[in-house]
């Protein structure tokens, strides 16, 4: 799937941009399915928001219980003071997570197949475990910031193998909150680890590991990407996305996969049971 130059680039930069990886029809299929899931979601049933700025406080039973099912999370700015939604429900959801790829046939199909399997193998995941899928809306006007982080913070394996597959479902631009990355930043240390508190099923904590500063505007680059582009990146690559204050949404879909032979930490928040075993591409 990847040529020698692309592999060299990935090893040097920690990421690779693959324009045109997904066809428009496939993207339309999961966009439509995501809207159906949101339509079916009772906005009064749960008001869990998703924010990366206060992840520990926002971790609750609803979040922890989403490891093997499909749940909707609101944008942090979705609600007015009186508790009503600022925008229509379908313009208020931050993301759907975290087992779309295993419980929904449309997402299962989008998330697997020979092209992805071959790409994953090129990146060192010849035998993979796809732990998590997220449909991210980055809603117009209220799309939340995702602060600087490394995805290995959430998927600790020994050795470190987590790799991110980030699909642009709409054009991602600086205006609507595209990804920012630090080229080569994957050579640096893991700064923090998000793990279950010992003995707790629902409490998680962010453990500080290394004080290396996060990138700034001098070392980070924006990854503007047209719809259909796949960005793959290394678990240690620092990345960020700005709030979306524009009138245009920035839908994306992500998968997080590890090597099946690596030891997956029992302290990671996302665990699977025998009822829904983790699978590969
Ligand atoms: Fe991330």
PDB file of C-alpha atoms and ligand atoms in Angstrom:
ATOM      1  CA  UNK A   1       0.000   0.000   0.000  1.00  0.00           C
ATOM      2  CA  UNK A   2       2.699   2.507   0.965  1.00  0.00           C
ATOM      3  CA  UNK A   3       5.828   3.132  -1.079  1.00  0.00           C
ATOM      4  CA  UNK A   4       9.319   3.503   0.405  1.00  0.00           C
ATOM      5  CA  UNK A   5       9.125   7.295   0.344  1.00  0.00           C
ATOM      6  CA  UNK A   6       5.851   7.320   2.261  1.00  0.00           C
ATOM      7  CA  UNK A   7       7.243   4.940   4.867  1.00  0.00           C
ATOM      8  CA  UNK A   8      10.337   7.105   5.292  1.00  0.00           C
ATOM      9  CA  UNK A   9       8.088  10.131   5.672  1.00  0.00           C
ATOM     10  CA  UNK A  10       5.934   8.386   8.290  1.00  0.00           C
ATOM     11  CA  UNK A  11       8.969   7.342  10.317  1.00  0.00           C
ATOM     12  CA  UNK A  12      10.459  10.840  10.117  1.00  0.00           C
ATOM     13  CA  UNK A  13       7.310  12.933  10.711  1.00  0.00           C
ATOM     14  CA  UNK A  14       5.119  10.549  12.722  1.00  0.00           C
ATOM     15  CA  UNK A  15       2.197  11.008  10.347  1.00  0.00           C
ATOM     16  CA  UNK A  16       1.161  10.533   6.745  1.00  0.00           C
ATOM     17  CA  UNK A  17      -1.604  12.208   4.741  1.00  0.00           C
ATOM     18  CA  UNK A  18      -3.345  10.017   2.161  1.00  0.00           C
ATOM     19  CA  UNK A  19      -5.746  12.109   0.035  1.00  0.00           C
ATOM     20  CA  UNK A  20      -8.651  10.324  -1.678  1.00  0.00           C
ATOM     21  CA  UNK A  21      -8.479   7.219   0.517  1.00  0.00           C
ATOM     22  CA  UNK A  22     -12.275   6.982   0.868  1.00  0.00           C
ATOM     23  CA  UNK A  23     -14.811   7.468  -1.920  1.00  0.00           C
ATOM     24  CA  UNK A  24     -17.604  10.034  -1.628  1.00  0.00           C
ATOM     25  CA  UNK A  25     -20.294   7.326  -1.552  1.00  0.00           C
ATOM     26  CA  UNK A  26     -18.718   5.574   1.435  1.00  0.00           C
ATOM     27  CA  UNK A  27     -18.456   8.849   3.290  1.00  0.00           C
ATOM     28  CA  UNK A  28     -22.073   9.682   2.499  1.00  0.00           C
ATOM     29  CA  UNK A  29     -23.032   6.279   3.923  1.00  0.00           C
ATOM     30  CA  UNK A  30     -21.526   6.835   7.361  1.00  0.00           C
ATOM     31  CA  UNK A  31     -22.634  10.471   7.491  1.00  0.00           C
ATOM     32  CA  UNK A  32     -26.204   9.355   6.932  1.00  0.00           C
ATOM     33  CA  UNK A  33     -25.875   6.576   9.504  1.00  0.00           C
ATOM     34  CA  UNK A  34     -24.426   8.981  12.087  1.00  0.00           C
ATOM     35  CA  UNK A  35     -27.401  11.302  11.635  1.00  0.00           C
ATOM     36  CA  UNK A  36     -29.787   8.370  12.142  1.00  0.00           C
ATOM     37  CA  UNK A  37     -28.012   7.512  15.407  1.00  0.00           C
ATOM     38  CA  UNK A  38     -28.302  11.114  16.576  1.00  0.00           C
ATOM     39  CA  UNK A  39     -31.986  11.252  15.531  1.00  0.00           C
ATOM     40  CA  UNK A  40     -32.676   8.145  17.614  1.00  0.00           C
ATOM     41  CA  UNK A  41     -30.789   9.546  20.618  1.00  0.00           C
ATOM     42  CA  UNK A  42     -33.103  10.927  23.308  1.00  0.00           C
ATOM     43  CA  UNK A  43     -31.506  14.256  24.197  1.00  0.00           C
ATOM     44  CA  UNK A  44     -33.132  14.145  27.632  1.00  0.00           C
ATOM     45  CA  UNK A  45     -31.838  10.675  28.505  1.00  0.00           C
ATOM     46  CA  UNK A  46     -28.306  11.744  29.204  1.00  0.00           C
ATOM     47  CA  UNK A  47     -26.530  15.069  29.157  1.00  0.00           C
ATOM     48  CA  UNK A  48     -22.950  13.870  29.169  1.00  0.00           C
ATOM     49  CA  UNK A  49     -20.656  16.310  27.481  1.00  0.00           C
ATOM     50  CA  UNK A  50     -17.255  15.546  26.068  1.00  0.00           C
ATOM     51  CA  UNK A  51     -14.386  17.907  26.718  1.00  0.00           C
ATOM     52  CA  UNK A  52     -10.667  17.322  26.740  1.00  0.00           C
ATOM     53  CA  UNK A  53     -10.115  20.252  29.087  1.00  0.00           C
ATOM     54  CA  UNK A  54     -11.585  18.525  32.119  1.00  0.00           C
ATOM     55  CA  UNK A  55     -11.509  14.889  31.151  1.00  0.00           C
ATOM     56  CA  UNK A  56     -11.189  13.478  34.642  1.00  0.00           C
ATOM     57  CA  UNK A  57     -14.241  15.280  36.011  1.00  0.00           C
ATOM     58  CA  UNK A  58     -16.268  14.409  32.911  1.00  0.00           C
ATOM     59  CA  UNK A  59     -15.541  10.695  33.141  1.00  0.00           C
ATOM     60  CA  UNK A  60     -18.723   9.056  34.359  1.00  0.00           C
ATOM     61  CA  UNK A  61     -20.634   5.777  34.076  1.00  0.00           C
ATOM     62  CA  UNK A  62     -22.094   6.899  30.754  1.00  0.00           C
ATOM     63  CA  UNK A  63     -18.598   7.463  29.321  1.00  0.00           C
ATOM     64  CA  UNK A  64     -17.074   4.299  30.792  1.00  0.00           C
ATOM     65  CA  UNK A  65     -20.057   2.254  29.611  1.00  0.00           C
ATOM     66  CA  UNK A  66     -19.517   3.376  26.016  1.00  0.00           C
ATOM     67  CA  UNK A  67     -16.522   1.047  25.508  1.00  0.00           C
ATOM     68  CA  UNK A  68     -18.606  -1.678  23.879  1.00  0.00           C
ATOM     69  CA  UNK A  69     -21.591   0.241  22.565  1.00  0.00           C
ATOM     70  CA  UNK A  70     -22.667   3.422  20.754  1.00  0.00           C
ATOM     71  CA  UNK A  71     -23.333   6.599  22.740  1.00  0.00           C
ATOM     72  CA  UNK A  72     -23.709  10.286  21.917  1.00  0.00           C
ATOM     73  CA  UNK A  73     -21.829  13.000  23.816  1.00  0.00           C
ATOM     74  CA  UNK A  74     -22.742  16.687  23.713  1.00  0.00           C
ATOM     75  CA  UNK A  75     -20.454  19.594  22.901  1.00  0.00           C
ATOM     76  CA  UNK A  76     -19.377  21.453  26.044  1.00  0.00           C
ATOM     77  CA  UNK A  77     -21.123  24.595  24.756  1.00  0.00           C
ATOM     78  CA  UNK A  78     -24.279  22.775  23.617  1.00  0.00           C
ATOM     79  CA  UNK A  79     -26.526  24.050  26.424  1.00  0.00           C
ATOM     80  CA  UNK A  80     -27.942  27.431  27.311  1.00  0.00           C
ATOM     81  CA  UNK A  81     -28.175  28.499  30.943  1.00  0.00           C
ATOM     82  CA  UNK A  82     -31.737  27.180  31.239  1.00  0.00           C
ATOM     83  CA  UNK A  83     -30.536  23.738  30.133  1.00  0.00           C
ATOM     84  CA  UNK A  84     -32.071  23.861  26.665  1.00  0.00           C
ATOM     85  CA  UNK A  85     -30.018  23.266  23.542  1.00  0.00           C
ATOM     86  CA  UNK A  86     -28.460  26.297  21.858  1.00  0.00           C
ATOM     87  CA  UNK A  87     -28.689  24.628  18.432  1.00  0.00           C
ATOM     88  CA  UNK A  88     -30.700  21.750  16.967  1.00  0.00           C
ATOM     89  CA  UNK A  89     -29.801  18.349  18.426  1.00  0.00           C
ATOM     90  CA  UNK A  90     -27.911  17.226  15.310  1.00  0.00           C
ATOM     91  CA  UNK A  91     -25.780  20.392  15.621  1.00  0.00           C
ATOM     92  CA  UNK A  92     -25.105  19.833  19.347  1.00  0.00           C
ATOM     93  CA  UNK A  93     -23.407  16.440  19.519  1.00  0.00           C
ATOM     94  CA  UNK A  94     -19.632  16.463  19.956  1.00  0.00           C
ATOM     95  CA  UNK A  95     -19.090  12.806  19.094  1.00  0.00           C
ATOM     96  CA  UNK A  96     -20.496   9.304  18.917  1.00  0.00           C
ATOM     97  CA  UNK A  97     -18.337   6.585  20.495  1.00  0.00           C
ATOM     98  CA  UNK A  98     -16.783   4.171  21.063  1.00  0.00           C
ATOM     99  CA  UNK A  99     -17.651   0.800  19.440  1.00  0.00           C
ATOM    100  CA  UNK A 100     -19.351   1.920  16.223  1.00  0.00           C
ATOM    101  CA  UNK A 101     -16.947  -0.247  14.241  1.00  0.00           C
ATOM    102  CA  UNK A 102     -18.005  -3.396  16.076  1.00  0.00           C
ATOM    103  CA  UNK A 103     -21.731  -2.969  16.655  1.00  0.00           C
ATOM    104  CA  UNK A 104     -22.941  -1.023  13.611  1.00  0.00           C
ATOM    105  CA  UNK A 105     -22.749  -2.758  10.202  1.00  0.00           C
ATOM    106  CA  UNK A 106     -22.312   0.486   8.229  1.00  0.00           C
ATOM    107  CA  UNK A 107     -19.360   1.564  10.395  1.00  0.00           C
ATOM    108  CA  UNK A 108     -17.986  -1.984  10.532  1.00  0.00           C
ATOM    109  CA  UNK A 109     -17.793  -1.979   6.722  1.00  0.00           C
ATOM    110  CA  UNK A 110     -16.169   1.471   6.605  1.00  0.00           C
ATOM    111  CA  UNK A 111     -13.587   0.509   9.246  1.00  0.00           C
ATOM    112  CA  UNK A 112     -12.301  -2.717   7.732  1.00  0.00           C
ATOM    113  CA  UNK A 113     -11.179  -4.237   4.439  1.00  0.00           C
ATOM    114  CA  UNK A 114      -8.095  -5.113   2.427  1.00  0.00           C
ATOM    115  CA  UNK A 115      -6.885  -1.523   1.893  1.00  0.00           C
ATOM    116  CA  UNK A 116      -6.943  -0.657   5.588  1.00  0.00           C
ATOM    117  CA  UNK A 117      -5.478  -4.044   6.551  1.00  0.00           C
ATOM    118  CA  UNK A 118      -2.622  -3.584   4.103  1.00  0.00           C
ATOM    119  CA  UNK A 119      -1.986  -0.012   5.257  1.00  0.00           C
ATOM    120  CA  UNK A 120      -2.024  -1.113   8.894  1.00  0.00           C
ATOM    121  CA  UNK A 121       0.456  -3.893   8.088  1.00  0.00           C
ATOM    122  CA  UNK A 122       2.781  -1.342   6.449  1.00  0.00           C
ATOM    123  CA  UNK A 123       2.635   0.693   9.663  1.00  0.00           C
ATOM    124  CA  UNK A 124       3.619  -2.321  11.778  1.00  0.00           C
ATOM    125  CA  UNK A 125       0.136  -3.541  12.674  1.00  0.00           C
ATOM    126  CA  UNK A 126       0.154  -6.797  10.735  1.00  0.00           C
ATOM    127  CA  UNK A 127      -2.102  -8.196  13.396  1.00  0.00           C
ATOM    128  CA  UNK A 128      -4.224  -5.410  14.818  1.00  0.00           C
ATOM    129  CA  UNK A 129      -6.774  -4.756  17.524  1.00  0.00           C
ATOM    130  CA  UNK A 130      -9.165  -1.895  16.782  1.00  0.00           C
ATOM    131  CA  UNK A 131     -10.180  -0.684  20.215  1.00  0.00           C
ATOM    132  CA  UNK A 132     -12.091   2.471  19.505  1.00  0.00           C
ATOM    133  CA  UNK A 133     -14.085   4.333  16.888  1.00  0.00           C
ATOM    134  CA  UNK A 134     -15.351   7.882  17.149  1.00  0.00           C
ATOM    135  CA  UNK A 135     -17.551   9.945  14.863  1.00  0.00           C
ATOM    136  CA  UNK A 136     -16.494  13.517  15.573  1.00  0.00           C
ATOM    137  CA  UNK A 137     -18.775  16.389  14.509  1.00  0.00           C
ATOM    138  CA  UNK A 138     -16.777  19.523  15.379  1.00  0.00           C
ATOM    139  CA  UNK A 139     -20.053  21.394  15.152  1.00  0.00           C
ATOM    140  CA  UNK A 140     -20.417  24.843  13.572  1.00  0.00           C
ATOM    141  CA  UNK A 141     -20.109  27.670  16.096  1.00  0.00           C
ATOM    142  CA  UNK A 142     -19.629  25.473  19.180  1.00  0.00           C
ATOM    143  CA  UNK A 143     -17.201  22.737  18.075  1.00  0.00           C
ATOM    144  CA  UNK A 144     -14.943  22.156  21.072  1.00  0.00           C
ATOM    145  CA  UNK A 145     -11.182  22.501  21.190  1.00  0.00           C
ATOM    146  CA  UNK A 146      -9.210  19.275  21.613  1.00  0.00           C
ATOM    147  CA  UNK A 147      -6.187  20.274  23.634  1.00  0.00           C
ATOM    148  CA  UNK A 148      -2.663  19.075  22.809  1.00  0.00           C
ATOM    149  CA  UNK A 149      -2.286  15.389  23.614  1.00  0.00           C
ATOM    150  CA  UNK A 150      -0.821  12.082  22.433  1.00  0.00           C
ATOM    151  CA  UNK A 151      -3.170   9.176  21.755  1.00  0.00           C
ATOM    152  CA  UNK A 152      -0.831   6.754  23.562  1.00  0.00           C
ATOM    153  CA  UNK A 153      -2.030   8.545  26.702  1.00  0.00           C
ATOM    154  CA  UNK A 154      -5.318   6.640  26.331  1.00  0.00           C
ATOM    155  CA  UNK A 155      -4.064   3.342  24.853  1.00  0.00           C
ATOM    156  CA  UNK A 156      -1.096   2.119  26.820  1.00  0.00           C
ATOM    157  CA  UNK A 157       0.511  -1.016  25.390  1.00  0.00           C
ATOM    158  CA  UNK A 158       3.912  -2.596  25.874  1.00  0.00           C
ATOM    159  CA  UNK A 159       5.604  -1.885  23.553  1.00  0.00           C
ATOM    160  CA  UNK A 160       3.835   1.333  22.464  1.00  0.00           C
ATOM    161  CA  UNK A 161       1.889   0.448  19.309  1.00  0.00           C
ATOM    162  CA  UNK A 162      -1.249   2.561  19.192  1.00  0.00           C
ATOM    163  CA  UNK A 163      -1.813   4.101  15.776  1.00  0.00           C
ATOM    164  CA  UNK A 164      -4.549   6.527  14.786  1.00  0.00           C
ATOM    165  CA  UNK A 165      -6.565   6.428  11.565  1.00  0.00           C
ATOM    166  CA  UNK A 166      -8.244   9.822  11.056  1.00  0.00           C
ATOM    167  CA  UNK A 167     -10.679  10.118   8.147  1.00  0.00           C
ATOM    168  CA  UNK A 168     -11.791  13.566   6.939  1.00  0.00           C
ATOM    169  CA  UNK A 169     -15.508  13.301   6.143  1.00  0.00           C
ATOM    170  CA  UNK A 170     -15.701  16.982   5.214  1.00  0.00           C
ATOM    171  CA  UNK A 171     -13.007  19.421   4.153  1.00  0.00           C
ATOM    172  CA  UNK A 172     -10.986  20.250   7.274  1.00  0.00           C
ATOM    173  CA  UNK A 173      -9.530  23.757   7.172  1.00  0.00           C
ATOM    174  CA  UNK A 174      -7.958  26.179   9.613  1.00  0.00           C
ATOM    175  CA  UNK A 175     -11.350  27.930   9.750  1.00  0.00           C
ATOM    176  CA  UNK A 176     -13.352  24.912  10.944  1.00  0.00           C
ATOM    177  CA  UNK A 177     -10.767  23.378  13.256  1.00  0.00           C
ATOM    178  CA  UNK A 178      -8.457  21.062  11.300  1.00  0.00           C
ATOM    179  CA  UNK A 179      -5.812  18.934  13.015  1.00  0.00           C
ATOM    180  CA  UNK A 180      -2.506  20.492  14.038  1.00  0.00           C
ATOM    181  CA  UNK A 181       0.518  18.264  14.546  1.00  0.00           C
ATOM    182  CA  UNK A 182       4.169  18.585  15.508  1.00  0.00           C
ATOM    183  CA  UNK A 183       6.207  16.916  12.741  1.00  0.00           C
ATOM    184  CA  UNK A 184       8.754  14.589  14.345  1.00  0.00           C
ATOM    185  CA  UNK A 185       7.136  15.073  17.749  1.00  0.00           C
ATOM    186  CA  UNK A 186       6.568  11.313  18.026  1.00  0.00           C
ATOM    187  CA  UNK A 187      10.278  10.978  18.872  1.00  0.00           C
ATOM    188  CA  UNK A 188       9.569  12.711  22.186  1.00  0.00           C
ATOM    189  CA  UNK A 189       8.380  11.150  25.434  1.00  0.00           C
ATOM    190  CA  UNK A 190       4.860  10.233  26.506  1.00  0.00           C
ATOM    191  CA  UNK A 191       3.777  13.142  28.687  1.00  0.00           C
ATOM    192  CA  UNK A 192       0.760  11.716  30.491  1.00  0.00           C
ATOM    193  CA  UNK A 193      -1.333   8.591  30.932  1.00  0.00           C
ATOM    194  CA  UNK A 194      -5.104   8.394  31.407  1.00  0.00           C
ATOM    195  CA  UNK A 195      -5.777   5.329  33.550  1.00  0.00           C
ATOM    196  CA  UNK A 196      -8.374   3.788  35.805  1.00  0.00           C
ATOM    197  CA  UNK A 197      -7.862   4.489  39.456  1.00  0.00           C
ATOM    198  CA  UNK A 198      -6.897   1.234  41.198  1.00  0.00           C
ATOM    199  CA  UNK A 199      -9.913  -0.796  42.144  1.00  0.00           C
ATOM    200  CA  UNK A 200     -12.381   1.592  40.518  1.00  0.00           C
ATOM    201  CA  UNK A 201     -14.660   0.769  37.597  1.00  0.00           C
ATOM    202  CA  UNK A 202     -15.555   4.351  36.808  1.00  0.00           C
ATOM    203  CA  UNK A 203     -12.876   6.686  38.147  1.00  0.00           C
ATOM    204  CA  UNK A 204      -9.996   7.641  35.887  1.00  0.00           C
ATOM    205  CA  UNK A 205      -7.048   9.897  36.513  1.00  0.00           C
ATOM    206  CA  UNK A 206      -4.505  11.697  34.343  1.00  0.00           C
ATOM    207  CA  UNK A 207      -1.029  10.713  35.510  1.00  0.00           C
ATOM    208  CA  UNK A 208       1.780  13.150  34.678  1.00  0.00           C
ATOM    209  CA  UNK A 209       4.806  11.321  33.259  1.00  0.00           C
ATOM    210  CA  UNK A 210       7.029  13.904  31.591  1.00  0.00           C
ATOM    211  CA  UNK A 211       7.141  17.694  31.689  1.00  0.00           C
ATOM    212  CA  UNK A 212       8.190  18.276  28.067  1.00  0.00           C
ATOM    213  CA  UNK A 213       6.192  21.322  26.900  1.00  0.00           C
ATOM    214  CA  UNK A 214       3.527  20.946  24.241  1.00  0.00           C
ATOM    215  CA  UNK A 215       4.257  22.387  20.802  1.00  0.00           C
ATOM    216  CA  UNK A 216       3.468  26.018  19.962  1.00  0.00           C
ATOM    217  CA  UNK A 217       2.703  27.887  16.742  1.00  0.00           C
ATOM    218  CA  UNK A 218       6.386  27.701  15.749  1.00  0.00           C
ATOM    219  CA  UNK A 219       6.706  23.921  15.831  1.00  0.00           C
ATOM    220  CA  UNK A 220       3.147  22.894  14.878  1.00  0.00           C
ATOM    221  CA  UNK A 221       1.681  22.676  11.390  1.00  0.00           C
ATOM    222  CA  UNK A 222      -1.996  22.611  10.340  1.00  0.00           C
ATOM    223  CA  UNK A 223      -3.149  19.558   8.393  1.00  0.00           C
ATOM    224  CA  UNK A 224      -5.807  20.925   6.090  1.00  0.00           C
ATOM    225  CA  UNK A 225      -7.424  17.916   4.437  1.00  0.00           C
ATOM    226  CA  UNK A 226     -10.150  17.465   1.851  1.00  0.00           C
ATOM    227  CA  UNK A 227     -13.033  15.062   2.419  1.00  0.00           C
ATOM    228  CA  UNK A 228     -11.913  11.481   1.775  1.00  0.00           C
ATOM    229  CA  UNK A 229      -8.378  12.052   3.080  1.00  0.00           C
ATOM    230  CA  UNK A 230      -6.993   9.590   5.608  1.00  0.00           C
ATOM    231  CA  UNK A 231      -4.374  10.836   8.046  1.00  0.00           C
ATOM    232  CA  UNK A 232      -2.507   8.099   9.904  1.00  0.00           C
ATOM    233  CA  UNK A 233      -0.362   8.959  12.870  1.00  0.00           C
ATOM    234  CA  UNK A 234       1.912   7.510  15.514  1.00  0.00           C
ATOM    235  CA  UNK A 235       0.606   7.169  19.080  1.00  0.00           C
ATOM    236  CA  UNK A 236       3.245   9.542  20.432  1.00  0.00           C
ATOM    237  CA  UNK A 237       2.589  12.331  17.903  1.00  0.00           C
ATOM    238  CA  UNK A 238       1.378  15.482  19.702  1.00  0.00           C
ATOM    239  CA  UNK A 239      -1.765  16.835  18.031  1.00  0.00           C
ATOM    240  CA  UNK A 240      -4.450  19.428  18.654  1.00  0.00           C
ATOM    241  CA  UNK A 241      -7.512  20.976  17.079  1.00  0.00           C
ATOM    242  CA  UNK A 242      -8.891  24.466  17.638  1.00  0.00           C
ATOM    243  CA  UNK A 243     -12.510  25.282  18.473  1.00  0.00           C
ATOM    244  CA  UNK A 244     -14.779  25.604  15.455  1.00  0.00           C
ATOM    245  CA  UNK A 245     -16.270  29.114  15.421  1.00  0.00           C
ATOM    246  CA  UNK A 246     -17.102  28.941  11.717  1.00  0.00           C
ATOM    247  CA  UNK A 247     -20.521  28.227  10.225  1.00  0.00           C
ATOM    248  CA  UNK A 248     -19.269  24.961   8.707  1.00  0.00           C
ATOM    249  CA  UNK A 249     -19.006  21.633  10.539  1.00  0.00           C
ATOM    250  CA  UNK A 250     -15.874  19.483  10.340  1.00  0.00           C
ATOM    251  CA  UNK A 251     -16.953  15.845  10.530  1.00  0.00           C
ATOM    252  CA  UNK A 252     -14.215  13.243  10.980  1.00  0.00           C
ATOM    253  CA  UNK A 253     -14.098   9.565  11.897  1.00  0.00           C
ATOM    254  CA  UNK A 254     -11.264   7.983  13.834  1.00  0.00           C
ATOM    255  CA  UNK A 255     -10.028   4.503  14.678  1.00  0.00           C
ATOM    256  CA  UNK A 256      -7.425   3.623  17.284  1.00  0.00           C
ATOM    257  CA  UNK A 257      -5.609   0.330  16.793  1.00  0.00           C
ATOM    258  CA  UNK A 258      -2.804  -1.451  18.620  1.00  0.00           C
ATOM    259  CA  UNK A 259      -0.704  -4.497  17.753  1.00  0.00           C
ATOM    260  CA  UNK A 260      -2.511  -7.643  18.834  1.00  0.00           C
ATOM    261  CA  UNK A 261       0.683  -9.096  20.322  1.00  0.00           C
ATOM    262  CA  UNK A 262       1.473  -6.037  22.483  1.00  0.00           C
ATOM    263  CA  UNK A 263       0.390  -6.145  26.122  1.00  0.00           C
ATOM    264  CA  UNK A 264      -2.701  -3.959  26.532  1.00  0.00           C
ATOM    265  CA  UNK A 265      -2.733  -2.347  29.956  1.00  0.00           C
ATOM    266  CA  UNK A 266      -5.577  -3.435  32.241  1.00  0.00           C
ATOM    267  CA  UNK A 267      -5.521   0.170  33.524  1.00  0.00           C
ATOM    268  CA  UNK A 268      -6.647   1.646  30.176  1.00  0.00           C
ATOM    269  CA  UNK A 269     -10.159   3.093  30.472  1.00  0.00           C
ATOM    270  CA  UNK A 270     -11.389   1.150  27.448  1.00  0.00           C
ATOM    271  CA  UNK A 271     -11.678  -2.568  28.129  1.00  0.00           C
ATOM    272  CA  UNK A 272     -13.621  -5.255  26.301  1.00  0.00           C
ATOM    273  CA  UNK A 273     -15.266  -8.399  27.626  1.00  0.00           C
ATOM    274  CA  UNK A 274     -15.770 -11.756  25.937  1.00  0.00           C
ATOM    275  CA  UNK A 275     -19.213 -10.524  24.850  1.00  0.00           C
ATOM    276  CA  UNK A 276     -17.603  -8.209  22.282  1.00  0.00           C
ATOM    277  CA  UNK A 277     -13.993  -9.242  21.717  1.00  0.00           C
ATOM    278  CA  UNK A 278     -11.647  -6.749  20.094  1.00  0.00           C
ATOM    279  CA  UNK A 279     -10.951  -7.456  16.397  1.00  0.00           C
ATOM    280  CA  UNK A 280      -8.625  -6.248  13.657  1.00  0.00           C
ATOM    281  CA  UNK A 281      -9.019  -4.874  10.133  1.00  0.00           C
TER     282      UNK A 281
HETATM  283 FE1  LIG B   1      -6.138  12.334  19.615  1.00  0.00          FE
END
